[in-house]
């Protein structure tokens, strides 16, 4: 029988008989396609980095990767694979975006709402960011819109009315949400509530550090948020500030952070706990003076010895 295959001039991809047998027995078409894509890259690409090439969303490629691991066709340990890009999405071209806008009313609505929120017409790369957040990260449209609103409010708070976030900022925050597992409207609402509470507390911490009523810088805010998450009140931070100034004669953020981290590791968080548990050991020469009877006896013994 003549061959039914059409041979091309491209470099060939070889599938071993054993690998083909495992894939055929499992009957998972996505796993087979992902395996072919990995072979095409000579095994030098992390499976999830091929999502854009395959036009798959995050859940689909993760399921196919899981199947390949179960079949023993990719390395079982993550450390055996080339590192995945931490904050890079697949590249979506004009055709990908046009197809999605045509077929998905939900995506068209999301794009229009984001344009209204940001006050500008989104470019093709801008829409590609939204597509990556939805397809690659698996964030629903309503969560993406809350994400955009959150980023817009943060920028306005720091830089004033009229300022808008760039799509790269929105994308970066989207990856942070994905790492935290924020992929439902309820989870997003809970996170935003907690974020607002932290922001409301920041002025108290700034005053405790004698920095007045100005907004903290981005680096300063990271310190303040970490101290809140450790469980320190602004009053406890004021104690750490006092110790820092006594030692350094000015506020040194790393030094102050070191004090608070030591208290945190020791389980000291409230002012009362810190004052009770952070006292230095009393040296011998600092022991309380003997009472009157002991002192008189000591002086008498001293004179007798000299006599």
PDB file of C-alpha atoms in Angstrom:
ATOM      1  CA  UNK A   1       0.000   0.000   0.000  1.00  0.00           C
ATOM      2  CA  UNK A   2       1.324   3.437  -0.881  1.00  0.00           C
ATOM      3  CA  UNK A   3       2.033   5.895   1.908  1.00  0.00           C
ATOM      4  CA  UNK A   4      -0.879   8.152   2.812  1.00  0.00           C
ATOM      5  CA  UNK A   5       1.432  10.694   4.475  1.00  0.00           C
ATOM      6  CA  UNK A   6       2.532  13.900   2.796  1.00  0.00           C
ATOM      7  CA  UNK A   7       6.199  14.423   3.573  1.00  0.00           C
ATOM      8  CA  UNK A   8       7.459  17.973   4.002  1.00  0.00           C
ATOM      9  CA  UNK A   9      10.960  19.353   3.826  1.00  0.00           C
ATOM     10  CA  UNK A  10      10.866  20.373   7.489  1.00  0.00           C
ATOM     11  CA  UNK A  11      13.044  18.764  10.142  1.00  0.00           C
ATOM     12  CA  UNK A  12      11.424  15.515  11.255  1.00  0.00           C
ATOM     13  CA  UNK A  13      10.139  14.747  14.751  1.00  0.00           C
ATOM     14  CA  UNK A  14      10.611  11.193  15.936  1.00  0.00           C
ATOM     15  CA  UNK A  15       8.210   9.516  18.373  1.00  0.00           C
ATOM     16  CA  UNK A  16       9.482   6.271  19.848  1.00  0.00           C
ATOM     17  CA  UNK A  17       7.285   3.182  19.591  1.00  0.00           C
ATOM     18  CA  UNK A  18       7.004   3.017  23.387  1.00  0.00           C
ATOM     19  CA  UNK A  19       5.908   6.664  23.686  1.00  0.00           C
ATOM     20  CA  UNK A  20       3.389   6.215  20.860  1.00  0.00           C
ATOM     21  CA  UNK A  21       1.995   3.097  22.557  1.00  0.00           C
ATOM     22  CA  UNK A  22       1.500   4.923  25.875  1.00  0.00           C
ATOM     23  CA  UNK A  23      -0.188   7.890  24.205  1.00  0.00           C
ATOM     24  CA  UNK A  24      -2.485   5.704  22.104  1.00  0.00           C
ATOM     25  CA  UNK A  25      -3.498   3.595  25.087  1.00  0.00           C
ATOM     26  CA  UNK A  26      -4.333   6.716  27.131  1.00  0.00           C
ATOM     27  CA  UNK A  27      -6.324   8.224  24.262  1.00  0.00           C
ATOM     28  CA  UNK A  28      -5.667  11.801  25.375  1.00  0.00           C
ATOM     29  CA  UNK A  29      -5.361  13.976  22.276  1.00  0.00           C
ATOM     30  CA  UNK A  30      -4.172  17.059  24.196  1.00  0.00           C
ATOM     31  CA  UNK A  31      -1.378  15.077  25.825  1.00  0.00           C
ATOM     32  CA  UNK A  32      -0.294  13.774  22.412  1.00  0.00           C
ATOM     33  CA  UNK A  33      -0.263  17.281  20.909  1.00  0.00           C
ATOM     34  CA  UNK A  34       1.711  18.677  23.833  1.00  0.00           C
ATOM     35  CA  UNK A  35       4.200  15.820  23.522  1.00  0.00           C
ATOM     36  CA  UNK A  36       4.686  16.595  19.830  1.00  0.00           C
ATOM     37  CA  UNK A  37       5.221  20.273  20.640  1.00  0.00           C
ATOM     38  CA  UNK A  38       7.843  19.338  23.243  1.00  0.00           C
ATOM     39  CA  UNK A  39       9.608  17.084  20.740  1.00  0.00           C
ATOM     40  CA  UNK A  40       9.610  19.918  18.212  1.00  0.00           C
ATOM     41  CA  UNK A  41      11.503  22.016  20.775  1.00  0.00           C
ATOM     42  CA  UNK A  42      13.851  19.084  21.516  1.00  0.00           C
ATOM     43  CA  UNK A  43      12.609  18.988  25.123  1.00  0.00           C
ATOM     44  CA  UNK A  44      14.148  22.394  25.840  1.00  0.00           C
ATOM     45  CA  UNK A  45      10.866  24.167  26.630  1.00  0.00           C
ATOM     46  CA  UNK A  46       8.789  23.952  29.761  1.00  0.00           C
ATOM     47  CA  UNK A  47       5.358  22.463  28.911  1.00  0.00           C
ATOM     48  CA  UNK A  48       3.391  25.455  30.156  1.00  0.00           C
ATOM     49  CA  UNK A  49       5.496  27.875  28.119  1.00  0.00           C
ATOM     50  CA  UNK A  50       3.924  26.345  24.980  1.00  0.00           C
ATOM     51  CA  UNK A  51       0.412  27.575  25.802  1.00  0.00           C
ATOM     52  CA  UNK A  52       0.595  30.380  23.263  1.00  0.00           C
ATOM     53  CA  UNK A  53       1.898  28.138  20.491  1.00  0.00           C
ATOM     54  CA  UNK A  54      -0.906  25.632  21.082  1.00  0.00           C
ATOM     55  CA  UNK A  55      -3.550  28.339  21.636  1.00  0.00           C
ATOM     56  CA  UNK A  56      -4.542  26.713  24.922  1.00  0.00           C
ATOM     57  CA  UNK A  57      -5.556  28.233  28.231  1.00  0.00           C
ATOM     58  CA  UNK A  58      -3.761  27.475  31.497  1.00  0.00           C
ATOM     59  CA  UNK A  59      -6.130  24.735  32.706  1.00  0.00           C
ATOM     60  CA  UNK A  60      -5.957  22.838  29.425  1.00  0.00           C
ATOM     61  CA  UNK A  61      -2.166  22.797  29.215  1.00  0.00           C
ATOM     62  CA  UNK A  62      -1.819  21.892  32.904  1.00  0.00           C
ATOM     63  CA  UNK A  63      -4.114  18.887  32.395  1.00  0.00           C
ATOM     64  CA  UNK A  64      -2.110  17.713  29.373  1.00  0.00           C
ATOM     65  CA  UNK A  65       1.160  18.160  31.252  1.00  0.00           C
ATOM     66  CA  UNK A  66      -0.224  16.141  34.171  1.00  0.00           C
ATOM     67  CA  UNK A  67      -1.111  13.297  31.809  1.00  0.00           C
ATOM     68  CA  UNK A  68       2.404  13.276  30.324  1.00  0.00           C
ATOM     69  CA  UNK A  69       3.885  13.114  33.814  1.00  0.00           C
ATOM     70  CA  UNK A  70       1.624  10.187  34.682  1.00  0.00           C
ATOM     71  CA  UNK A  71       2.726   8.412  31.487  1.00  0.00           C
ATOM     72  CA  UNK A  72       6.361   8.993  32.340  1.00  0.00           C
ATOM     73  CA  UNK A  73       6.989  11.007  29.186  1.00  0.00           C
ATOM     74  CA  UNK A  74       8.215  14.197  30.894  1.00  0.00           C
ATOM     75  CA  UNK A  75      10.421  14.601  33.933  1.00  0.00           C
ATOM     76  CA  UNK A  76       8.503  13.891  37.162  1.00  0.00           C
ATOM     77  CA  UNK A  77      10.228  16.623  39.185  1.00  0.00           C
ATOM     78  CA  UNK A  78       9.855  20.315  38.437  1.00  0.00           C
ATOM     79  CA  UNK A  79      13.564  20.906  39.085  1.00  0.00           C
ATOM     80  CA  UNK A  80      14.416  18.574  36.172  1.00  0.00           C
ATOM     81  CA  UNK A  81      12.740  20.939  33.724  1.00  0.00           C
ATOM     82  CA  UNK A  82      14.066  24.191  32.305  1.00  0.00           C
ATOM     83  CA  UNK A  83      12.789  27.095  34.419  1.00  0.00           C
ATOM     84  CA  UNK A  84       9.540  28.664  33.300  1.00  0.00           C
ATOM     85  CA  UNK A  85       9.381  32.424  32.760  1.00  0.00           C
ATOM     86  CA  UNK A  86       7.896  33.771  35.994  1.00  0.00           C
ATOM     87  CA  UNK A  87       5.985  36.708  34.594  1.00  0.00           C
ATOM     88  CA  UNK A  88       5.768  36.213  30.840  1.00  0.00           C
ATOM     89  CA  UNK A  89       2.649  35.360  28.907  1.00  0.00           C
ATOM     90  CA  UNK A  90       2.396  33.793  25.438  1.00  0.00           C
ATOM     91  CA  UNK A  91       2.512  36.234  22.559  1.00  0.00           C
ATOM     92  CA  UNK A  92      -0.882  36.844  20.965  1.00  0.00           C
ATOM     93  CA  UNK A  93      -0.974  38.242  17.444  1.00  0.00           C
ATOM     94  CA  UNK A  94      -3.515  40.406  15.680  1.00  0.00           C
ATOM     95  CA  UNK A  95      -5.257  37.344  14.248  1.00  0.00           C
ATOM     96  CA  UNK A  96      -5.642  35.688  17.667  1.00  0.00           C
ATOM     97  CA  UNK A  97      -7.168  38.851  19.087  1.00  0.00           C
ATOM     98  CA  UNK A  98      -9.493  39.385  16.115  1.00  0.00           C
ATOM     99  CA  UNK A  99     -10.808  35.827  16.403  1.00  0.00           C
ATOM    100  CA  UNK A 100     -11.445  36.196  20.140  1.00  0.00           C
ATOM    101  CA  UNK A 101     -13.193  39.551  19.748  1.00  0.00           C
ATOM    102  CA  UNK A 102     -15.388  38.104  17.005  1.00  0.00           C
ATOM    103  CA  UNK A 103     -16.342  34.893  18.797  1.00  0.00           C
ATOM    104  CA  UNK A 104     -16.562  35.993  22.438  1.00  0.00           C
ATOM    105  CA  UNK A 105     -19.128  38.572  23.473  1.00  0.00           C
ATOM    106  CA  UNK A 106     -17.778  38.400  27.022  1.00  0.00           C
ATOM    107  CA  UNK A 107     -14.290  39.342  25.861  1.00  0.00           C
ATOM    108  CA  UNK A 108     -15.639  42.194  23.725  1.00  0.00           C
ATOM    109  CA  UNK A 109     -17.511  43.525  26.762  1.00  0.00           C
ATOM    110  CA  UNK A 110     -14.416  43.225  28.970  1.00  0.00           C
ATOM    111  CA  UNK A 111     -12.304  45.097  26.412  1.00  0.00           C
ATOM    112  CA  UNK A 112     -14.877  47.901  26.141  1.00  0.00           C
ATOM    113  CA  UNK A 113     -15.194  48.240  29.935  1.00  0.00           C
ATOM    114  CA  UNK A 114     -11.425  48.388  30.386  1.00  0.00           C
ATOM    115  CA  UNK A 115     -11.200  51.080  27.703  1.00  0.00           C
ATOM    116  CA  UNK A 116     -13.807  53.130  29.550  1.00  0.00           C
ATOM    117  CA  UNK A 117     -12.029  52.667  32.877  1.00  0.00           C
ATOM    118  CA  UNK A 118      -8.637  53.658  31.497  1.00  0.00           C
ATOM    119  CA  UNK A 119     -10.024  56.403  29.281  1.00  0.00           C
ATOM    120  CA  UNK A 120      -8.251  55.274  26.117  1.00  0.00           C
ATOM    121  CA  UNK A 121      -8.545  53.023  23.097  1.00  0.00           C
ATOM    122  CA  UNK A 122      -6.642  49.804  23.697  1.00  0.00           C
ATOM    123  CA  UNK A 123      -3.966  48.866  21.189  1.00  0.00           C
ATOM    124  CA  UNK A 124      -3.438  45.336  19.871  1.00  0.00           C
ATOM    125  CA  UNK A 125      -0.680  44.641  22.455  1.00  0.00           C
ATOM    126  CA  UNK A 126      -2.957  46.043  25.195  1.00  0.00           C
ATOM    127  CA  UNK A 127      -5.750  43.654  24.240  1.00  0.00           C
ATOM    128  CA  UNK A 128      -3.144  40.889  24.092  1.00  0.00           C
ATOM    129  CA  UNK A 129      -2.466  41.521  27.783  1.00  0.00           C
ATOM    130  CA  UNK A 130      -6.165  41.027  28.576  1.00  0.00           C
ATOM    131  CA  UNK A 131      -6.228  37.866  26.479  1.00  0.00           C
ATOM    132  CA  UNK A 132      -3.187  36.526  28.322  1.00  0.00           C
ATOM    133  CA  UNK A 133      -4.765  37.242  31.697  1.00  0.00           C
ATOM    134  CA  UNK A 134      -7.891  35.367  30.664  1.00  0.00           C
ATOM    135  CA  UNK A 135      -6.463  32.473  28.628  1.00  0.00           C
ATOM    136  CA  UNK A 136      -3.007  31.875  30.070  1.00  0.00           C
ATOM    137  CA  UNK A 137      -3.718  32.719  33.721  1.00  0.00           C
ATOM    138  CA  UNK A 138      -7.335  31.575  33.643  1.00  0.00           C
ATOM    139  CA  UNK A 139      -8.742  34.723  35.272  1.00  0.00           C
ATOM    140  CA  UNK A 140     -12.468  35.290  34.578  1.00  0.00           C
ATOM    141  CA  UNK A 141     -13.561  38.540  32.969  1.00  0.00           C
ATOM    142  CA  UNK A 142     -15.163  39.930  36.131  1.00  0.00           C
ATOM    143  CA  UNK A 143     -11.974  39.298  38.109  1.00  0.00           C
ATOM    144  CA  UNK A 144      -9.870  40.981  35.416  1.00  0.00           C
ATOM    145  CA  UNK A 145     -12.113  44.050  35.563  1.00  0.00           C
ATOM    146  CA  UNK A 146     -11.750  44.227  39.365  1.00  0.00           C
ATOM    147  CA  UNK A 147      -8.000  43.914  38.854  1.00  0.00           C
ATOM    148  CA  UNK A 148      -7.980  46.854  36.418  1.00  0.00           C
ATOM    149  CA  UNK A 149     -10.068  48.979  38.816  1.00  0.00           C
ATOM    150  CA  UNK A 150      -7.720  48.136  41.672  1.00  0.00           C
ATOM    151  CA  UNK A 151      -4.649  49.161  39.673  1.00  0.00           C
ATOM    152  CA  UNK A 152      -6.344  52.398  38.576  1.00  0.00           C
ATOM    153  CA  UNK A 153      -7.207  53.329  42.163  1.00  0.00           C
ATOM    154  CA  UNK A 154      -3.650  52.602  43.344  1.00  0.00           C
ATOM    155  CA  UNK A 155      -2.137  54.852  40.680  1.00  0.00           C
ATOM    156  CA  UNK A 156      -4.589  57.690  41.383  1.00  0.00           C
ATOM    157  CA  UNK A 157      -3.939  57.459  45.105  1.00  0.00           C
ATOM    158  CA  UNK A 158      -0.196  57.771  44.626  1.00  0.00           C
ATOM    159  CA  UNK A 159       0.021  60.187  41.694  1.00  0.00           C
ATOM    160  CA  UNK A 160      -3.269  62.059  41.763  1.00  0.00           C
ATOM    161  CA  UNK A 161      -6.502  62.205  39.701  1.00  0.00           C
ATOM    162  CA  UNK A 162      -6.193  61.687  35.992  1.00  0.00           C
ATOM    163  CA  UNK A 163      -3.286  59.277  36.147  1.00  0.00           C
ATOM    164  CA  UNK A 164      -3.867  55.785  34.761  1.00  0.00           C
ATOM    165  CA  UNK A 165      -1.928  52.529  35.048  1.00  0.00           C
ATOM    166  CA  UNK A 166      -0.173  51.027  32.057  1.00  0.00           C
ATOM    167  CA  UNK A 167      -1.101  47.581  30.816  1.00  0.00           C
ATOM    168  CA  UNK A 168       2.280  46.233  31.947  1.00  0.00           C
ATOM    169  CA  UNK A 169       1.414  47.272  35.519  1.00  0.00           C
ATOM    170  CA  UNK A 170      -1.963  45.575  35.220  1.00  0.00           C
ATOM    171  CA  UNK A 171      -0.355  42.434  33.812  1.00  0.00           C
ATOM    172  CA  UNK A 172       2.210  42.300  36.630  1.00  0.00           C
ATOM    173  CA  UNK A 173      -0.517  42.628  39.260  1.00  0.00           C
ATOM    174  CA  UNK A 174      -2.518  39.945  37.447  1.00  0.00           C
ATOM    175  CA  UNK A 175       0.347  37.486  37.800  1.00  0.00           C
ATOM    176  CA  UNK A 176       0.555  38.353  41.500  1.00  0.00           C
ATOM    177  CA  UNK A 177      -3.167  37.597  41.883  1.00  0.00           C
ATOM    178  CA  UNK A 178      -2.753  34.305  40.040  1.00  0.00           C
ATOM    179  CA  UNK A 179       0.096  33.275  42.366  1.00  0.00           C
ATOM    180  CA  UNK A 180      -2.130  34.080  45.346  1.00  0.00           C
ATOM    181  CA  UNK A 181      -4.946  31.976  43.887  1.00  0.00           C
ATOM    182  CA  UNK A 182      -7.307  34.928  43.376  1.00  0.00           C
ATOM    183  CA  UNK A 183      -9.460  33.703  40.501  1.00  0.00           C
ATOM    184  CA  UNK A 184     -13.046  34.265  41.636  1.00  0.00           C
ATOM    185  CA  UNK A 185     -15.038  37.404  42.330  1.00  0.00           C
ATOM    186  CA  UNK A 186     -15.415  36.426  46.010  1.00  0.00           C
ATOM    187  CA  UNK A 187     -11.674  35.904  46.451  1.00  0.00           C
ATOM    188  CA  UNK A 188     -10.953  39.208  44.704  1.00  0.00           C
ATOM    189  CA  UNK A 189     -13.440  41.043  46.938  1.00  0.00           C
ATOM    190  CA  UNK A 190     -11.879  39.548  50.081  1.00  0.00           C
ATOM    191  CA  UNK A 191      -8.387  40.525  48.942  1.00  0.00           C
ATOM    192  CA  UNK A 192      -9.459  44.079  48.071  1.00  0.00           C
ATOM    193  CA  UNK A 193     -11.140  44.481  51.462  1.00  0.00           C
ATOM    194  CA  UNK A 194      -7.981  43.380  53.246  1.00  0.00           C
ATOM    195  CA  UNK A 195      -5.891  45.641  51.023  1.00  0.00           C
ATOM    196  CA  UNK A 196      -8.103  48.644  51.866  1.00  0.00           C
ATOM    197  CA  UNK A 197      -7.764  47.920  55.592  1.00  0.00           C
ATOM    198  CA  UNK A 198      -3.980  47.836  55.277  1.00  0.00           C
ATOM    199  CA  UNK A 199      -3.969  51.106  53.382  1.00  0.00           C
ATOM    200  CA  UNK A 200      -6.128  52.804  56.022  1.00  0.00           C
ATOM    201  CA  UNK A 201      -3.613  51.779  58.702  1.00  0.00           C
ATOM    202  CA  UNK A 202      -0.504  53.051  56.886  1.00  0.00           C
ATOM    203  CA  UNK A 203      -0.759  56.678  58.133  1.00  0.00           C
ATOM    204  CA  UNK A 204      -0.602  55.459  61.755  1.00  0.00           C
ATOM    205  CA  UNK A 205       2.598  53.562  61.022  1.00  0.00           C
ATOM    206  CA  UNK A 206       4.122  56.557  59.239  1.00  0.00           C
ATOM    207  CA  UNK A 207       3.387  58.766  62.264  1.00  0.00           C
ATOM    208  CA  UNK A 208       4.877  56.126  64.578  1.00  0.00           C
ATOM    209  CA  UNK A 209       8.081  56.445  62.547  1.00  0.00           C
ATOM    210  CA  UNK A 210       7.953  60.252  62.824  1.00  0.00           C
ATOM    211  CA  UNK A 211       7.467  60.599  59.063  1.00  0.00           C
ATOM    212  CA  UNK A 212       4.401  62.806  59.196  1.00  0.00           C
ATOM    213  CA  UNK A 213       1.343  62.457  57.003  1.00  0.00           C
ATOM    214  CA  UNK A 214       3.023  61.847  53.667  1.00  0.00           C
ATOM    215  CA  UNK A 215       2.377  58.656  51.683  1.00  0.00           C
ATOM    216  CA  UNK A 216       5.041  55.965  51.992  1.00  0.00           C
ATOM    217  CA  UNK A 217       7.203  55.223  48.993  1.00  0.00           C
ATOM    218  CA  UNK A 218       6.815  51.840  47.298  1.00  0.00           C
ATOM    219  CA  UNK A 219       9.804  50.415  49.199  1.00  0.00           C
ATOM    220  CA  UNK A 220       8.614  51.869  52.504  1.00  0.00           C
ATOM    221  CA  UNK A 221       5.143  50.430  51.934  1.00  0.00           C
ATOM    222  CA  UNK A 222       6.615  46.937  51.532  1.00  0.00           C
ATOM    223  CA  UNK A 223       8.181  47.218  54.985  1.00  0.00           C
ATOM    224  CA  UNK A 224       4.983  48.552  56.558  1.00  0.00           C
ATOM    225  CA  UNK A 225       2.784  45.887  54.995  1.00  0.00           C
ATOM    226  CA  UNK A 226       5.163  43.114  56.086  1.00  0.00           C
ATOM    227  CA  UNK A 227       5.063  44.448  59.668  1.00  0.00           C
ATOM    228  CA  UNK A 228       1.281  44.483  59.595  1.00  0.00           C
ATOM    229  CA  UNK A 229       1.259  40.912  58.316  1.00  0.00           C
ATOM    230  CA  UNK A 230       3.599  39.887  61.149  1.00  0.00           C
ATOM    231  CA  UNK A 231       1.006  41.234  63.572  1.00  0.00           C
ATOM    232  CA  UNK A 232       2.641  44.432  64.844  1.00  0.00           C
ATOM    233  CA  UNK A 233       0.548  47.452  65.770  1.00  0.00           C
ATOM    234  CA  UNK A 234       1.762  50.983  65.093  1.00  0.00           C
ATOM    235  CA  UNK A 235       2.565  51.277  68.832  1.00  0.00           C
ATOM    236  CA  UNK A 236       4.872  48.258  68.631  1.00  0.00           C
ATOM    237  CA  UNK A 237       6.559  49.738  65.565  1.00  0.00           C
ATOM    238  CA  UNK A 238       7.098  52.954  67.554  1.00  0.00           C
ATOM    239  CA  UNK A 239       9.114  50.926  70.116  1.00  0.00           C
ATOM    240  CA  UNK A 240      11.284  49.507  67.326  1.00  0.00           C
ATOM    241  CA  UNK A 241      11.740  53.005  65.932  1.00  0.00           C
ATOM    242  CA  UNK A 242      12.893  54.265  69.326  1.00  0.00           C
ATOM    243  CA  UNK A 243      15.487  51.490  69.592  1.00  0.00           C
ATOM    244  CA  UNK A 244      16.625  52.192  66.027  1.00  0.00           C
ATOM    245  CA  UNK A 245      17.177  55.897  66.677  1.00  0.00           C
ATOM    246  CA  UNK A 246      19.031  55.185  69.931  1.00  0.00           C
ATOM    247  CA  UNK A 247      21.427  52.931  68.035  1.00  0.00           C
ATOM    248  CA  UNK A 248      21.642  54.602  64.612  1.00  0.00           C
ATOM    249  CA  UNK A 249      20.674  58.209  65.540  1.00  0.00           C
ATOM    250  CA  UNK A 250      18.156  58.160  62.679  1.00  0.00           C
ATOM    251  CA  UNK A 251      15.590  55.865  61.076  1.00  0.00           C
ATOM    252  CA  UNK A 252      17.320  53.003  59.288  1.00  0.00           C
ATOM    253  CA  UNK A 253      14.642  50.846  57.686  1.00  0.00           C
ATOM    254  CA  UNK A 254      16.690  47.610  57.530  1.00  0.00           C
ATOM    255  CA  UNK A 255      17.775  47.970  61.170  1.00  0.00           C
ATOM    256  CA  UNK A 256      14.217  48.655  62.335  1.00  0.00           C
ATOM    257  CA  UNK A 257      13.028  45.703  60.276  1.00  0.00           C
ATOM    258  CA  UNK A 258      15.651  43.495  61.924  1.00  0.00           C
ATOM    259  CA  UNK A 259      14.345  44.407  65.380  1.00  0.00           C
ATOM    260  CA  UNK A 260      10.768  43.597  64.422  1.00  0.00           C
ATOM    261  CA  UNK A 261      11.760  40.314  62.767  1.00  0.00           C
ATOM    262  CA  UNK A 262      13.572  39.218  65.968  1.00  0.00           C
ATOM    263  CA  UNK A 263      10.505  40.079  68.036  1.00  0.00           C
ATOM    264  CA  UNK A 264       8.309  38.202  65.566  1.00  0.00           C
ATOM    265  CA  UNK A 265      10.531  35.103  65.749  1.00  0.00           C
ATOM    266  CA  UNK A 266      10.388  35.308  69.560  1.00  0.00           C
ATOM    267  CA  UNK A 267       6.577  35.543  69.500  1.00  0.00           C
ATOM    268  CA  UNK A 268       6.552  39.121  70.830  1.00  0.00           C
ATOM    269  CA  UNK A 269       4.009  41.322  69.055  1.00  0.00           C
ATOM    270  CA  UNK A 270       2.095  43.528  71.508  1.00  0.00           C
ATOM    271  CA  UNK A 271       3.668  46.370  73.453  1.00  0.00           C
ATOM    272  CA  UNK A 272       3.160  44.436  76.679  1.00  0.00           C
ATOM    273  CA  UNK A 273       4.802  41.284  75.297  1.00  0.00           C
ATOM    274  CA  UNK A 274       7.737  43.258  73.938  1.00  0.00           C
ATOM    275  CA  UNK A 275       8.330  45.178  77.169  1.00  0.00           C
ATOM    276  CA  UNK A 276       8.170  41.986  79.222  1.00  0.00           C
ATOM    277  CA  UNK A 277      10.176  39.749  76.933  1.00  0.00           C
ATOM    278  CA  UNK A 278      12.795  42.008  75.381  1.00  0.00           C
ATOM    279  CA  UNK A 279      14.614  43.213  78.528  1.00  0.00           C
ATOM    280  CA  UNK A 280      18.382  42.604  78.521  1.00  0.00           C
ATOM    281  CA  UNK A 281      19.818  40.325  81.155  1.00  0.00           C
ATOM    282  CA  UNK A 282      20.751  42.242  84.312  1.00  0.00           C
ATOM    283  CA  UNK A 283      24.498  42.362  84.726  1.00  0.00           C
ATOM    284  CA  UNK A 284      26.141  41.574  88.039  1.00  0.00           C
ATOM    285  CA  UNK A 285      27.215  45.212  88.603  1.00  0.00           C
ATOM    286  CA  UNK A 286      23.635  46.302  87.924  1.00  0.00           C
ATOM    287  CA  UNK A 287      22.131  44.116  90.669  1.00  0.00           C
ATOM    288  CA  UNK A 288      20.035  46.095  93.154  1.00  0.00           C
ATOM    289  CA  UNK A 289      22.013  47.512  96.085  1.00  0.00           C
ATOM    290  CA  UNK A 290      22.080  45.411  99.212  1.00  0.00           C
ATOM    291  CA  UNK A 291      19.615  46.393 101.892  1.00  0.00           C
ATOM    292  CA  UNK A 292      20.780  48.491 104.850  1.00  0.00           C
ATOM    293  CA  UNK A 293      21.729  45.573 107.145  1.00  0.00           C
ATOM    294  CA  UNK A 294      23.777  43.816 104.480  1.00  0.00           C
ATOM    295  CA  UNK A 295      25.598  47.035 103.595  1.00  0.00           C
ATOM    296  CA  UNK A 296      26.513  47.836 107.231  1.00  0.00           C
ATOM    297  CA  UNK A 297      27.814  44.305 107.764  1.00  0.00           C
ATOM    298  CA  UNK A 298      29.870  44.557 104.584  1.00  0.00           C
ATOM    299  CA  UNK A 299      31.495  47.845 105.769  1.00  0.00           C
ATOM    300  CA  UNK A 300      32.196  46.435 109.263  1.00  0.00           C
ATOM    301  CA  UNK A 301      33.846  43.325 107.815  1.00  0.00           C
ATOM    302  CA  UNK A 302      35.925  45.488 105.526  1.00  0.00           C
ATOM    303  CA  UNK A 303      37.239  47.651 108.427  1.00  0.00           C
ATOM    304  CA  UNK A 304      37.961  44.575 110.549  1.00  0.00           C
ATOM    305  CA  UNK A 305      40.012  42.997 107.819  1.00  0.00           C
ATOM    306  CA  UNK A 306      42.047  46.190 107.386  1.00  0.00           C
ATOM    307  CA  UNK A 307      42.591  46.465 111.189  1.00  0.00           C
TER     308      UNK A 307
END
